[in-house]
mmCIF file of C-alpha atoms in Angstrom:
data_model
loop_
_atom_site.group_PDB
_atom_site.id
_atom_site.type_symbol
_atom_site.label_atom_id
_atom_site.label_comp_id
_atom_site.label_asym_id
_atom_site.label_seq_id
_atom_site.Cartn_x
_atom_site.Cartn_y
_atom_site.Cartn_z
ATOM 1 C CA MET A 115 34.404 8.333 68.501
ATOM 2 C CA TRP A 116 34.915 12.170 69.694
ATOM 3 C CA THR A 117 36.226 14.218 67.111
ATOM 4 C CA GLN A 118 36.664 18.110 67.631
ATOM 5 C CA GLY A 119 34.032 18.382 70.044
ATOM 6 C CA LYS A 120 31.659 15.688 68.466
ATOM 7 C CA LEU A 121 30.189 13.273 68.767
ATOM 8 C CA ARG A 122 30.904 10.633 64.805
ATOM 9 C CA ASP A 123 28.892 7.496 64.662
ATOM 10 C CA LEU A 124 30.623 5.463 62.598
ATOM 11 C CA GLY A 125 27.954 2.556 61.809
ATOM 12 C CA THR A 126 27.811 -0.651 62.182
ATOM 13 C CA LEU A 127 28.841 -3.980 59.791
ATOM 14 C CA GLY A 128 24.680 -4.689 59.599
ATOM 15 C CA GLY A 129 24.621 -5.682 63.710
ATOM 16 C CA LYS A 130 22.892 -3.336 66.291
ATOM 17 C CA TYR A 131 26.229 -2.222 67.690
ATOM 18 C CA SER A 132 29.894 -1.589 67.270
ATOM 19 C CA VAL A 133 32.228 -0.993 69.741
ATOM 20 C CA ALA A 134 35.741 1.360 69.062
ATOM 21 C CA TYR A 135 38.790 0.432 70.973
ATOM 22 C CA GLY A 136 41.500 2.012 69.199
ATOM 23 C CA ILE A 137 41.859 5.127 67.319
ATOM 24 C CA ASN A 138 45.596 6.306 65.773
ATOM 25 C CA ALA A 139 47.118 10.071 64.959
ATOM 26 C CA LEU A 140 44.965 9.693 61.944
ATOM 27 C CA GLY A 141 41.623 9.237 63.214
ATOM 28 C CA HIS A 142 41.489 6.006 61.806
ATOM 29 C CA ALA A 143 39.954 3.761 64.666
ATOM 30 C CA CYS A 144 39.399 -0.522 65.259
ATOM 31 C CA GLY A 145 37.270 -2.360 66.996
ATOM 32 C CA SER A 146 33.893 -5.157 66.726
ATOM 33 C CA SER A 147 30.894 -4.630 65.497
ATOM 34 C CA LEU A 148 27.464 -6.923 65.511
ATOM 35 C CA THR A 149 26.911 -8.680 61.498
ATOM 36 C CA ARG A 150 23.393 -9.353 60.669
ATOM 37 C CA ASP A 151 24.169 -12.109 59.935
ATOM 38 C CA GLY A 152 22.498 -15.357 62.603
ATOM 39 C CA LEU A 153 19.757 -14.665 65.864
ATOM 40 C CA TYR A 154 21.916 -12.408 67.535
ATOM 41 C CA GLY A 155 24.551 -11.519 65.123
ATOM 42 C CA PHE A 156 28.255 -13.095 64.933
ATOM 43 C CA GLU A 157 30.953 -10.406 65.860
ATOM 44 C CA HIS A 158 33.924 -9.246 63.500
ATOM 45 C CA ALA A 159 36.542 -6.913 64.017
ATOM 46 C CA PHE A 160 36.646 -3.266 62.141
ATOM 47 C CA ILE A 161 38.292 -0.824 61.025
ATOM 48 C CA TRP A 162 37.115 2.433 59.896
ATOM 49 C CA THR A 163 38.635 5.060 57.410
ATOM 50 C CA ASN A 164 37.644 8.164 55.820
ATOM 51 C CA GLY A 165 34.220 7.898 57.216
ATOM 52 C CA ARG A 166 33.909 4.118 56.116
ATOM 53 C CA ILE A 167 34.001 1.091 57.906
ATOM 54 C CA LEU A 168 35.436 -2.329 56.520
ATOM 55 C CA ASP A 169 34.740 -6.034 58.090
ATOM 56 C CA LEU A 170 37.734 -7.651 58.486
ATOM 57 C CA GLY A 171 36.815 -10.543 58.721
ATOM 58 C CA THR A 172 37.521 -14.162 61.825
ATOM 59 C CA LEU A 173 40.339 -16.289 60.981
ATOM 60 C CA GLY A 174 38.160 -18.902 61.105
ATOM 61 C CA GLY A 175 35.418 -18.936 63.530
ATOM 62 C CA ASN A 176 32.692 -16.115 64.215
ATOM 63 C CA TYR A 177 33.957 -13.610 66.525
ATOM 64 C CA SER A 178 37.104 -11.657 66.078
ATOM 65 C CA SER A 179 38.384 -7.978 67.206
ATOM 66 C CA ALA A 180 40.845 -5.325 66.669
ATOM 67 C CA ARG A 181 41.849 -3.829 69.649
ATOM 68 C CA GLY A 182 44.670 -1.442 68.671
ATOM 69 C CA ILE A 183 45.640 0.616 65.503
ATOM 70 C CA ASN A 184 48.968 1.445 64.722
ATOM 71 C CA GLN A 185 49.908 4.554 61.929
ATOM 72 C CA SER A 186 50.108 2.156 59.127
ATOM 73 C CA ASP A 187 46.778 1.223 60.196
ATOM 74 C CA GLN A 188 47.738 -2.351 60.789
ATOM 75 C CA VAL A 189 45.550 -3.836 63.789
ATOM 76 C CA VAL A 190 45.826 -6.152 67.123
ATOM 77 C CA GLY A 191 42.621 -7.756 68.561
#
């Protein structure tokens, strides 16, 4: 994430990479990240707030992704 002229590493959920797809005016971000599970990892939706990444899980499968976030930190994906 790019803030105040600097690139900020949001971290991952234990896997090799994460991708941010949305950010709100509060500076909270959402996206998806590989987890440490499985050979290549599963991809889970996340929300990033206050310097921490939180796994939003899935709806029963192995993959999810958060694509947008509003001012109330509600995500859509």
